[in-house]
Amino acid sequence: RWMAEGVTLADPAATYIDTDVEIGPDTVVLPGVHLRGRTLVGAECQIGPNTVLTDCVVGDRSRIVASFGDGARIGDDVSVGPFSRLRPGTVIGARTRVGTFAEVKNSKVAEDVRISHFSYIGDTTLGRGVNIGAGTVTCNYDGERHHQTHISAGAFIGSGTMLVAPLTVGKDAVTGAGAVVTHDVPAGETWVGNPARPLVRRRPGTSKTKP
C-alpha cells in the first residue's frame, strides 16, 4: 500500500508498520524501522535504519536515524540521531538537531536548537537558537519532585554544564565548560565554575576587576 502511494520501503520484509500509521509521499523508510500506534510521518522524510517511533508526529523533510521516539512531536527539517531517545511530552521545533546519544523528556524545544551529543534534557523549555554543549545535564529530579529548567533564546550552554533545577538561563547568556549552575543566570551574562558565578574580567591597564 505505502509503496503504491509513493513511499520508498528499502526492505519491506524488515519494516514494520501498524495499520493506523500515516506516511507522506517521497518518504524513505529504511530497514529495521518500527512505526507503531498512531504515528504520523510527513513527506520527504528519511526514517531509519533501526528506528522505533510510537505515537509520534514527524514533520516534513525530517531525518531520524537509529533512534527511539515515544509520544513525541517533531517539526519540519529536524535531524535526530543516531542513538537518541525522545520521551513522552517532547516537542521539537523546526530545523533543530538532536544528535548522538541525546535524551529529551517532557520538554519543549524551539526552532534552530542544537543538542548535538551526550546530553539529557528533562522538564525543560529551550528558546530559539539555543546551543547545548556535549555532556550537558538538566538536573531536574531532587529525589522527591521534578523541577523545570528554562533556557532562553540564544543561550550557549558549555560542554559538561550541570543545570540544577529549578533554574532560568536568560537570553544570550553563556555557561562555561563544566559549570555547575545552581542559581538563575541573567540575560547576557557568562557564568563559570563550580558553583557557577559571573565571569569576572580584568580591565586593561588596571588591577581592578569588573563583572
PDB file of C-alpha atoms in Angstrom:
ATOM      1  CA  ARG A   1       0.000   0.000   0.000  1.00  0.00           C
ATOM      2  CA  TRP A   2       2.622   2.556   1.041  1.00  0.00           C
ATOM      3  CA  MET A   3       4.877   1.845  -1.910  1.00  0.00           C
ATOM      4  CA  ALA A   4       1.887   2.404  -4.202  1.00  0.00           C
ATOM      5  CA  GLU A   5       1.367   5.808  -2.519  1.00  0.00           C
ATOM      6  CA  GLY A   6       4.903   6.998  -3.203  1.00  0.00           C
ATOM      7  CA  VAL A   7       6.746   5.831  -0.074  1.00  0.00           C
ATOM      8  CA  THR A   8      10.064   4.019  -0.530  1.00  0.00           C
ATOM      9  CA  LEU A   9      10.489   0.909   1.612  1.00  0.00           C
ATOM     10  CA  ALA A  10      14.089  -0.203   1.153  1.00  0.00           C
ATOM     11  CA  ASP A  11      13.378  -3.670   2.562  1.00  0.00           C
ATOM     12  CA  PRO A  12       9.671  -4.337   3.158  1.00  0.00           C
ATOM     13  CA  ALA A  13      10.401  -7.648   4.874  1.00  0.00           C
ATOM     14  CA  ALA A  14      12.430  -5.817   7.548  1.00  0.00           C
ATOM     15  CA  THR A  15       9.971  -2.939   8.036  1.00  0.00           C
ATOM     16  CA  TYR A  16       7.046  -2.967  10.491  1.00  0.00           C
ATOM     17  CA  ILE A  17       4.158  -0.516  10.097  1.00  0.00           C
ATOM     18  CA  ASP A  18       0.973  -0.568  12.199  1.00  0.00           C
ATOM     19  CA  THR A  19      -2.368  -0.144  10.473  1.00  0.00           C
ATOM     20  CA  ASP A  20      -3.090   3.314  11.961  1.00  0.00           C
ATOM     21  CA  VAL A  21       0.227   4.812  10.823  1.00  0.00           C
ATOM     22  CA  GLU A  22       0.231   7.530   8.117  1.00  0.00           C
ATOM     23  CA  ILE A  23       3.231   8.305   5.877  1.00  0.00           C
ATOM     24  CA  GLY A  24       3.658  11.200   3.439  1.00  0.00           C
ATOM     25  CA  PRO A  25       4.845  10.824  -0.160  1.00  0.00           C
ATOM     26  CA  ASP A  26       8.526  10.630  -1.096  1.00  0.00           C
ATOM     27  CA  THR A  27       9.489   9.475   2.387  1.00  0.00           C
ATOM     28  CA  VAL A  28      12.143   6.756   2.591  1.00  0.00           C
ATOM     29  CA  VAL A  29      11.796   4.065   5.255  1.00  0.00           C
ATOM     30  CA  LEU A  30      14.963   2.037   5.771  1.00  0.00           C
ATOM     31  CA  PRO A  31      15.393  -1.473   7.246  1.00  0.00           C
ATOM     32  CA  GLY A  32      14.789  -2.162  10.917  1.00  0.00           C
ATOM     33  CA  VAL A  33      12.114   0.536  11.303  1.00  0.00           C
ATOM     34  CA  HIS A  34       9.044   0.035  13.521  1.00  0.00           C
ATOM     35  CA  LEU A  35       6.256   2.617  13.102  1.00  0.00           C
ATOM     36  CA  ARG A  36       3.754   1.948  15.856  1.00  0.00           C
ATOM     37  CA  GLY A  37       0.403   3.174  17.113  1.00  0.00           C
ATOM     38  CA  ARG A  38      -0.890   6.385  15.537  1.00  0.00           C
ATOM     39  CA  THR A  39       2.446   7.647  14.270  1.00  0.00           C
ATOM     40  CA  LEU A  40       2.218  10.268  11.511  1.00  0.00           C
ATOM     41  CA  VAL A  41       5.245  10.827   9.256  1.00  0.00           C
ATOM     42  CA  GLY A  42       5.344  13.740   6.830  1.00  0.00           C
ATOM     43  CA  ALA A  43       6.590  13.975   3.267  1.00  0.00           C
ATOM     44  CA  GLU A  44      10.201  13.667   2.056  1.00  0.00           C
ATOM     45  CA  CYS A  45      11.473  12.244   5.346  1.00  0.00           C
ATOM     46  CA  GLN A  46      14.107   9.594   5.959  1.00  0.00           C
ATOM     47  CA  ILE A  47      13.246   7.197   8.767  1.00  0.00           C
ATOM     48  CA  GLY A  48      15.874   4.686   9.845  1.00  0.00           C
ATOM     49  CA  PRO A  49      17.640   2.480   9.701  1.00  0.00           C
ATOM     50  CA  ASN A  50      16.814   0.891  13.061  1.00  0.00           C
ATOM     51  CA  THR A  51      14.324   3.454  14.337  1.00  0.00           C
ATOM     52  CA  VAL A  52      11.256   2.863  16.527  1.00  0.00           C
ATOM     53  CA  LEU A  53       8.515   5.510  16.652  1.00  0.00           C
ATOM     54  CA  THR A  54       5.399   5.022  18.775  1.00  0.00           C
ATOM     55  CA  ASP A  55       2.517   7.537  18.628  1.00  0.00           C
ATOM     56  CA  CYS A  56       4.834  10.206  17.221  1.00  0.00           C
ATOM     57  CA  VAL A  57       4.219  13.053  14.778  1.00  0.00           C
ATOM     58  CA  VAL A  58       7.056  13.843  12.358  1.00  0.00           C
ATOM     59  CA  GLY A  59       7.027  16.911  10.100  1.00  0.00           C
ATOM     60  CA  ASP A  60       8.191  17.147   6.509  1.00  0.00           C
ATOM     61  CA  ARG A  61      11.796  16.570   5.396  1.00  0.00           C
ATOM     62  CA  SER A  62      12.960  15.309   8.770  1.00  0.00           C
ATOM     63  CA  ARG A  63      15.569  12.595   9.286  1.00  0.00           C
ATOM     64  CA  ILE A  64      15.550  10.129  12.191  1.00  0.00           C
ATOM     65  CA  VAL A  65      18.390   7.613  12.340  1.00  0.00           C
ATOM     66  CA  ALA A  66      18.739   4.665  14.748  1.00  0.00           C
ATOM     67  CA  SER A  67      16.650   6.349  17.443  1.00  0.00           C
ATOM     68  CA  PHE A  68      13.561   5.883  19.619  1.00  0.00           C
ATOM     69  CA  GLY A  69      10.550   8.176  19.912  1.00  0.00           C
ATOM     70  CA  ASP A  70       7.526   7.736  22.166  1.00  0.00           C
ATOM     71  CA  GLY A  71       4.720  10.281  22.057  1.00  0.00           C
ATOM     72  CA  ALA A  72       6.995  12.988  20.655  1.00  0.00           C
ATOM     73  CA  ARG A  73       6.153  15.757  18.171  1.00  0.00           C
ATOM     74  CA  ILE A  74       8.956  16.507  15.719  1.00  0.00           C
ATOM     75  CA  GLY A  75       8.851  19.540  13.415  1.00  0.00           C
ATOM     76  CA  ASP A  76       9.927  20.106   9.823  1.00  0.00           C
ATOM     77  CA  ASP A  77      13.564  19.741   8.732  1.00  0.00           C
ATOM     78  CA  VAL A  78      14.638  18.177  12.031  1.00  0.00           C
ATOM     79  CA  SER A  79      17.562  15.778  12.396  1.00  0.00           C
ATOM     80  CA  VAL A  80      17.522  13.155  15.168  1.00  0.00           C
ATOM     81  CA  GLY A  81      20.175  10.578  15.987  1.00  0.00           C
ATOM     82  CA  PRO A  82      21.831   8.288  15.751  1.00  0.00           C
ATOM     83  CA  PHE A  83      21.179   6.687  19.149  1.00  0.00           C
ATOM     84  CA  SER A  84      18.861   9.314  20.612  1.00  0.00           C
ATOM     85  CA  ARG A  85      15.660   8.978  22.606  1.00  0.00           C
ATOM     86  CA  LEU A  86      12.638  11.284  22.595  1.00  0.00           C
ATOM     87  CA  ARG A  87      10.348  10.521  25.522  1.00  0.00           C
ATOM     88  CA  PRO A  88       6.675  11.459  26.082  1.00  0.00           C
ATOM     89  CA  GLY A  89       5.828  15.146  26.208  1.00  0.00           C
ATOM     90  CA  THR A  90       8.708  16.161  23.934  1.00  0.00           C
ATOM     91  CA  VAL A  91       8.112  18.796  21.239  1.00  0.00           C
ATOM     92  CA  ILE A  92      10.959  19.526  18.807  1.00  0.00           C
ATOM     93  CA  GLY A  93      10.833  22.711  16.722  1.00  0.00           C
ATOM     94  CA  ALA A  94      11.755  23.108  13.077  1.00  0.00           C
ATOM     95  CA  ARG A  95      15.376  22.866  11.916  1.00  0.00           C
ATOM     96  CA  THR A  96      16.556  21.565  15.276  1.00  0.00           C
ATOM     97  CA  ARG A  97      19.239  18.915  15.627  1.00  0.00           C
ATOM     98  CA  VAL A  98      19.136  16.256  18.346  1.00  0.00           C
ATOM     99  CA  GLY A  99      22.386  14.387  17.830  1.00  0.00           C
ATOM    100  CA  THR A 100      24.159  11.291  19.049  1.00  0.00           C
ATOM    101  CA  PHE A 101      23.237   9.850  22.478  1.00  0.00           C
ATOM    102  CA  ALA A 102      20.878  12.660  23.442  1.00  0.00           C
ATOM    103  CA  GLU A 103      17.733  12.141  25.503  1.00  0.00           C
ATOM    104  CA  VAL A 104      14.849  14.616  25.680  1.00  0.00           C
ATOM    105  CA  LYS A 105      11.916  14.122  28.063  1.00  0.00           C
ATOM    106  CA  ASN A 106       8.786  16.248  28.613  1.00  0.00           C
ATOM    107  CA  SER A 107      10.448  19.306  27.078  1.00  0.00           C
ATOM    108  CA  LYS A 108       9.573  21.983  24.548  1.00  0.00           C
ATOM    109  CA  VAL A 109      12.439  22.705  22.171  1.00  0.00           C
ATOM    110  CA  ALA A 110      12.102  25.734  19.888  1.00  0.00           C
ATOM    111  CA  GLU A 111      13.389  26.195  16.342  1.00  0.00           C
ATOM    112  CA  ASP A 112      17.069  26.104  15.334  1.00  0.00           C
ATOM    113  CA  VAL A 113      18.297  24.490  18.556  1.00  0.00           C
ATOM    114  CA  ARG A 114      21.383  22.272  18.717  1.00  0.00           C
ATOM    115  CA  ILE A 115      21.558  19.387  21.185  1.00  0.00           C
ATOM    116  CA  SER A 116      24.405  17.736  19.395  1.00  0.00           C
ATOM    117  CA  HIS A 117      25.541  14.869  21.622  1.00  0.00           C
ATOM    118  CA  PHE A 118      25.704  13.187  25.035  1.00  0.00           C
ATOM    119  CA  SER A 119      23.065  15.304  26.776  1.00  0.00           C
ATOM    120  CA  TYR A 120      19.955  14.894  28.920  1.00  0.00           C
ATOM    121  CA  ILE A 121      17.205  17.498  28.643  1.00  0.00           C
ATOM    122  CA  GLY A 122      14.286  16.862  31.008  1.00  0.00           C
ATOM    123  CA  ASP A 123      11.316  19.064  32.032  1.00  0.00           C
ATOM    124  CA  THR A 124      12.855  21.940  30.115  1.00  0.00           C
ATOM    125  CA  THR A 125      11.944  24.730  27.699  1.00  0.00           C
ATOM    126  CA  LEU A 126      14.612  25.733  25.195  1.00  0.00           C
ATOM    127  CA  GLY A 127      14.290  29.016  23.312  1.00  0.00           C
ATOM    128  CA  ARG A 128      15.145  29.572  19.680  1.00  0.00           C
ATOM    129  CA  GLY A 129      18.766  29.142  18.668  1.00  0.00           C
ATOM    130  CA  VAL A 130      19.984  27.655  21.958  1.00  0.00           C
ATOM    131  CA  ASN A 131      23.176  25.599  21.776  1.00  0.00           C
ATOM    132  CA  ILE A 132      23.541  22.715  24.232  1.00  0.00           C
ATOM    133  CA  GLY A 133      27.158  21.587  24.597  1.00  0.00           C
ATOM    134  CA  ALA A 134      28.208  17.954  24.866  1.00  0.00           C
ATOM    135  CA  GLY A 135      27.618  16.375  28.265  1.00  0.00           C
ATOM    136  CA  THR A 136      25.050  18.904  29.464  1.00  0.00           C
ATOM    137  CA  VAL A 137      22.543  17.603  32.035  1.00  0.00           C
ATOM    138  CA  THR A 138      19.409  19.252  33.347  1.00  0.00           C
ATOM    139  CA  CYS A 139      19.340  18.003  36.947  1.00  0.00           C
ATOM    140  CA  ASN A 140      15.555  18.008  37.163  1.00  0.00           C
ATOM    141  CA  TYR A 141      14.864  15.497  39.961  1.00  0.00           C
ATOM    142  CA  ASP A 142      15.738  16.077  43.618  1.00  0.00           C
ATOM    143  CA  GLY A 143      14.661  12.646  44.799  1.00  0.00           C
ATOM    144  CA  GLU A 144      11.089  13.743  45.540  1.00  0.00           C
ATOM    145  CA  ARG A 145       9.917  16.099  42.793  1.00  0.00           C
ATOM    146  CA  HIS A 146      10.729  17.060  39.216  1.00  0.00           C
ATOM    147  CA  HIS A 147      11.629  20.710  38.577  1.00  0.00           C
ATOM    148  CA  GLN A 148      11.631  22.917  35.498  1.00  0.00           C
ATOM    149  CA  THR A 149      14.559  24.464  33.637  1.00  0.00           C
ATOM    150  CA  HIS A 150      14.027  27.439  31.287  1.00  0.00           C
ATOM    151  CA  ILE A 151      16.766  28.334  28.810  1.00  0.00           C
ATOM    152  CA  SER A 152      16.023  31.499  26.847  1.00  0.00           C
ATOM    153  CA  ALA A 153      16.673  32.232  23.187  1.00  0.00           C
ATOM    154  CA  GLY A 154      20.269  32.470  22.037  1.00  0.00           C
ATOM    155  CA  ALA A 155      21.809  30.997  25.189  1.00  0.00           C
ATOM    156  CA  PHE A 156      25.025  28.983  24.847  1.00  0.00           C
ATOM    157  CA  ILE A 157      25.422  26.134  27.320  1.00  0.00           C
ATOM    158  CA  GLY A 158      29.032  24.979  27.548  1.00  0.00           C
ATOM    159  CA  SER A 159      30.099  21.348  27.481  1.00  0.00           C
ATOM    160  CA  GLY A 160      29.614  19.446  30.724  1.00  0.00           C
ATOM    161  CA  THR A 161      27.304  22.020  32.300  1.00  0.00           C
ATOM    162  CA  MET A 162      25.069  20.809  35.125  1.00  0.00           C
ATOM    163  CA  LEU A 163      21.857  22.858  35.322  1.00  0.00           C
ATOM    164  CA  VAL A 164      20.332  22.263  38.769  1.00  0.00           C
ATOM    165  CA  ALA A 165      16.602  22.923  38.525  1.00  0.00           C
ATOM    166  CA  PRO A 166      14.513  24.904  39.210  1.00  0.00           C
ATOM    167  CA  LEU A 167      16.529  27.300  37.089  1.00  0.00           C
ATOM    168  CA  THR A 168      16.286  30.010  34.431  1.00  0.00           C
ATOM    169  CA  VAL A 169      19.065  30.911  31.990  1.00  0.00           C
ATOM    170  CA  GLY A 170      18.480  34.311  30.405  1.00  0.00           C
ATOM    171  CA  LYS A 171      18.558  35.392  26.782  1.00  0.00           C
ATOM    172  CA  ASP A 172      22.019  35.167  25.151  1.00  0.00           C
ATOM    173  CA  ALA A 173      23.587  34.005  28.419  1.00  0.00           C
ATOM    174  CA  VAL A 174      26.620  31.684  28.416  1.00  0.00           C
ATOM    175  CA  THR A 175      27.825  28.955  30.759  1.00  0.00           C
ATOM    176  CA  GLY A 176      31.426  27.786  30.706  1.00  0.00           C
ATOM    177  CA  ALA A 177      32.533  24.194  30.273  1.00  0.00           C
ATOM    178  CA  GLY A 178      31.976  22.184  33.448  1.00  0.00           C
ATOM    179  CA  ALA A 179      29.864  24.831  35.164  1.00  0.00           C
ATOM    180  CA  VAL A 180      27.514  23.692  37.926  1.00  0.00           C
ATOM    181  CA  VAL A 181      24.697  26.234  37.800  1.00  0.00           C
ATOM    182  CA  THR A 182      22.517  26.437  40.907  1.00  0.00           C
ATOM    183  CA  HIS A 183      21.144  29.992  40.523  1.00  0.00           C
ATOM    184  CA  ASP A 184      19.372  31.855  37.724  1.00  0.00           C
ATOM    185  CA  VAL A 185      21.723  33.283  35.076  1.00  0.00           C
ATOM    186  CA  PRO A 186      20.728  36.810  33.971  1.00  0.00           C
ATOM    187  CA  ALA A 187      20.434  37.654  30.296  1.00  0.00           C
ATOM    188  CA  GLY A 188      23.724  38.275  28.521  1.00  0.00           C
ATOM    189  CA  GLU A 189      25.955  37.157  31.398  1.00  0.00           C
ATOM    190  CA  THR A 190      28.641  34.456  31.377  1.00  0.00           C
ATOM    191  CA  TRP A 191      28.796  32.113  34.360  1.00  0.00           C
ATOM    192  CA  VAL A 192      31.640  29.688  35.050  1.00  0.00           C
ATOM    193  CA  GLY A 193      32.912  27.369  37.770  1.00  0.00           C
ATOM    194  CA  ASN A 194      31.546  25.101  40.497  1.00  0.00           C
ATOM    195  CA  PRO A 195      29.368  26.503  41.871  1.00  0.00           C
ATOM    196  CA  ALA A 196      28.933  28.795  38.863  1.00  0.00           C
ATOM    197  CA  ARG A 197      29.449  32.534  39.337  1.00  0.00           C
ATOM    198  CA  PRO A 198      29.527  35.507  36.943  1.00  0.00           C
ATOM    199  CA  LEU A 199      32.753  35.646  34.958  1.00  0.00           C
ATOM    200  CA  VAL A 200      34.988  38.473  36.185  1.00  0.00           C
ATOM    201  CA  ARG A 201      37.090  40.145  33.512  1.00  0.00           C
ATOM    202  CA  ARG A 202      40.132  42.292  34.316  1.00  0.00           C
ATOM    203  CA  ARG A 203      40.005  45.749  32.746  1.00  0.00           C
ATOM    204  CA  PRO A 204      43.069  46.554  30.583  1.00  0.00           C
ATOM    205  CA  GLY A 205      45.661  48.709  32.360  1.00  0.00           C
ATOM    206  CA  THR A 206      44.229  48.393  35.846  1.00  0.00           C
ATOM    207  CA  SER A 207      44.296  45.999  38.775  1.00  0.00           C
ATOM    208  CA  LYS A 208      40.588  46.411  39.364  1.00  0.00           C
ATOM    209  CA  THR A 209      38.082  43.886  38.148  1.00  0.00           C
ATOM    210  CA  LYS A 210      34.701  44.322  36.588  1.00  0.00           C
ATOM    211  CA  PRO A 211      31.964  41.673  36.433  1.00  0.00           C
TER     212      PRO A 211
END
